[in-house]
Amino acid sequence: MRIECCEGGIDGRCTIAPACWHRLIGRGAATVLMAHNHPSGCAYPSEADLAATGEAMDFLRRIAVDLTDHLIFVDHGHFSFRRAQLL
């Protein structure tokens, strides 16, 4: 198991740096779990969250790595892309 921390871009969108992907691939990752928080308290994914998840899922599928879920955490719960059938 490995945890990678990525900062959001200046547009507020989660940007996963190429170096992060290289480390995951280089260590032979078979699955990836994405997660982040929404300080606003609204767990529902933004358009940027939906786009970033779709792009990550497409990339990972091409290299035979499973995106198991993308979780958005708030103070009183979380949102699961898998449970919402968005993966």
XYZ file of N, CA and C in Angstrom, residues 15-56:
126
model
N -5.310 17.758 -9.710
C -4.353 17.431 -10.746
C -3.399 16.379 -10.206
N -3.320 15.263 -10.875
C -2.415 14.197 -10.451
C -1.158 14.305 -11.304
N -0.073 14.639 -10.636
C 1.183 14.890 -11.334
C 1.705 13.611 -11.982
N 2.357 13.744 -13.145
C 2.935 12.569 -13.798
C 3.858 11.773 -12.880
N 4.613 12.452 -12.024
C 5.517 11.740 -11.106
C 4.744 10.795 -10.185
N 3.556 11.182 -9.793
C 2.711 10.330 -8.948
C 2.325 9.061 -9.703
N 1.903 9.222 -10.956
C 1.549 8.050 -11.765
C 2.770 7.158 -11.979
N 3.925 7.759 -12.224
C 5.165 6.979 -12.427
C 5.483 6.130 -11.199
N 5.334 6.706 -10.006
C 5.617 5.947 -8.786
C 4.650 4.779 -8.639
N 3.377 5.005 -8.919
C 2.392 3.921 -8.823
C 2.684 2.812 -9.827
N 2.945 3.191 -11.057
C 3.214 2.209 -12.103
C 4.525 1.482 -11.825
N 5.526 2.233 -11.412
C 6.842 1.647 -11.144
C 6.839 0.639 -10.016
N 5.895 0.758 -9.122
C 5.791 -0.186 -8.004
C 4.805 -1.309 -8.310
N 4.305 -1.363 -9.532
C 3.431 -2.450 -9.941
C 2.046 -2.406 -9.331
N 1.504 -1.218 -9.132
C 0.164 -1.092 -8.554
C -0.857 -1.840 -9.407
N -1.727 -2.580 -8.746
C -2.793 -3.305 -9.442
C -4.130 -2.584 -9.288
N -4.264 -1.805 -8.221
C -5.495 -1.059 -7.977
C -5.145 0.324 -7.425
N -6.051 1.258 -7.654
C -5.905 2.618 -7.145
C -7.215 3.023 -6.500
N -7.114 3.668 -5.354
C -8.260 4.254 -4.661
C -7.979 5.743 -4.564
N -8.814 6.542 -5.187
C -8.671 7.991 -5.100
C -9.532 8.487 -3.948
N -9.086 9.519 -3.252
C -9.863 10.104 -2.161
C -9.425 11.536 -1.927
N -10.376 12.363 -1.565
C -10.063 13.732 -1.170
C -11.200 14.259 -0.306
N -11.012 15.443 0.245
C -12.058 16.030 1.081
C -12.673 17.236 0.395
N -13.876 17.561 0.833
C -14.568 18.774 0.417
C -14.819 19.598 1.672
N -13.994 20.597 1.934
C -14.187 21.413 3.142
C -15.535 22.127 3.172
N -16.189 22.255 2.022
C -17.494 22.923 1.954
C -18.568 22.157 2.719
N -18.327 20.852 2.943
C -19.322 20.031 3.628
C -20.264 19.309 2.686
N -20.212 19.619 1.390
C -21.050 18.948 0.393
C -20.238 17.816 -0.226
N -20.697 16.587 0.006
C -19.942 15.419 -0.463
C -20.163 15.125 -1.945
N -21.203 15.689 -2.548
C -21.500 15.371 -3.944
C -20.364 15.869 -4.843
N -19.941 15.071 -5.831
C -18.810 15.464 -6.686
C -19.128 16.665 -7.573
N -18.123 17.510 -7.734
C -18.229 18.649 -8.643
C -17.994 18.167 -10.069
N -18.223 19.045 -11.025
C -17.925 18.718 -12.420
C -16.438 18.393 -12.582
N -15.580 19.119 -11.865
C -14.143 18.855 -11.926
C -13.824 17.474 -11.364
N -14.501 17.077 -10.284
C -14.299 15.739 -9.713
C -14.701 14.665 -10.711
N -15.833 14.869 -11.362
C -16.318 13.896 -12.347
C -15.338 13.776 -13.512
N -14.854 14.928 -13.995
C -13.919 14.914 -15.124
C -12.591 14.252 -14.738
N -12.041 14.613 -13.580
C -10.764 14.046 -13.150
C -10.877 12.541 -12.939
N -11.996 12.101 -12.399
C -12.198 10.666 -12.174
C -12.298 9.921 -13.493
N -13.036 10.481 -14.435
C -13.157 9.857 -15.747
C -11.816 9.746 -16.450
N -11.018 10.805 -16.376
C -9.698 10.789 -17.006
C -8.779 9.769 -16.340
N -8.814 9.709 -15.009
C -7.980 8.737 -14.283
C -8.413 7.317 -14.627
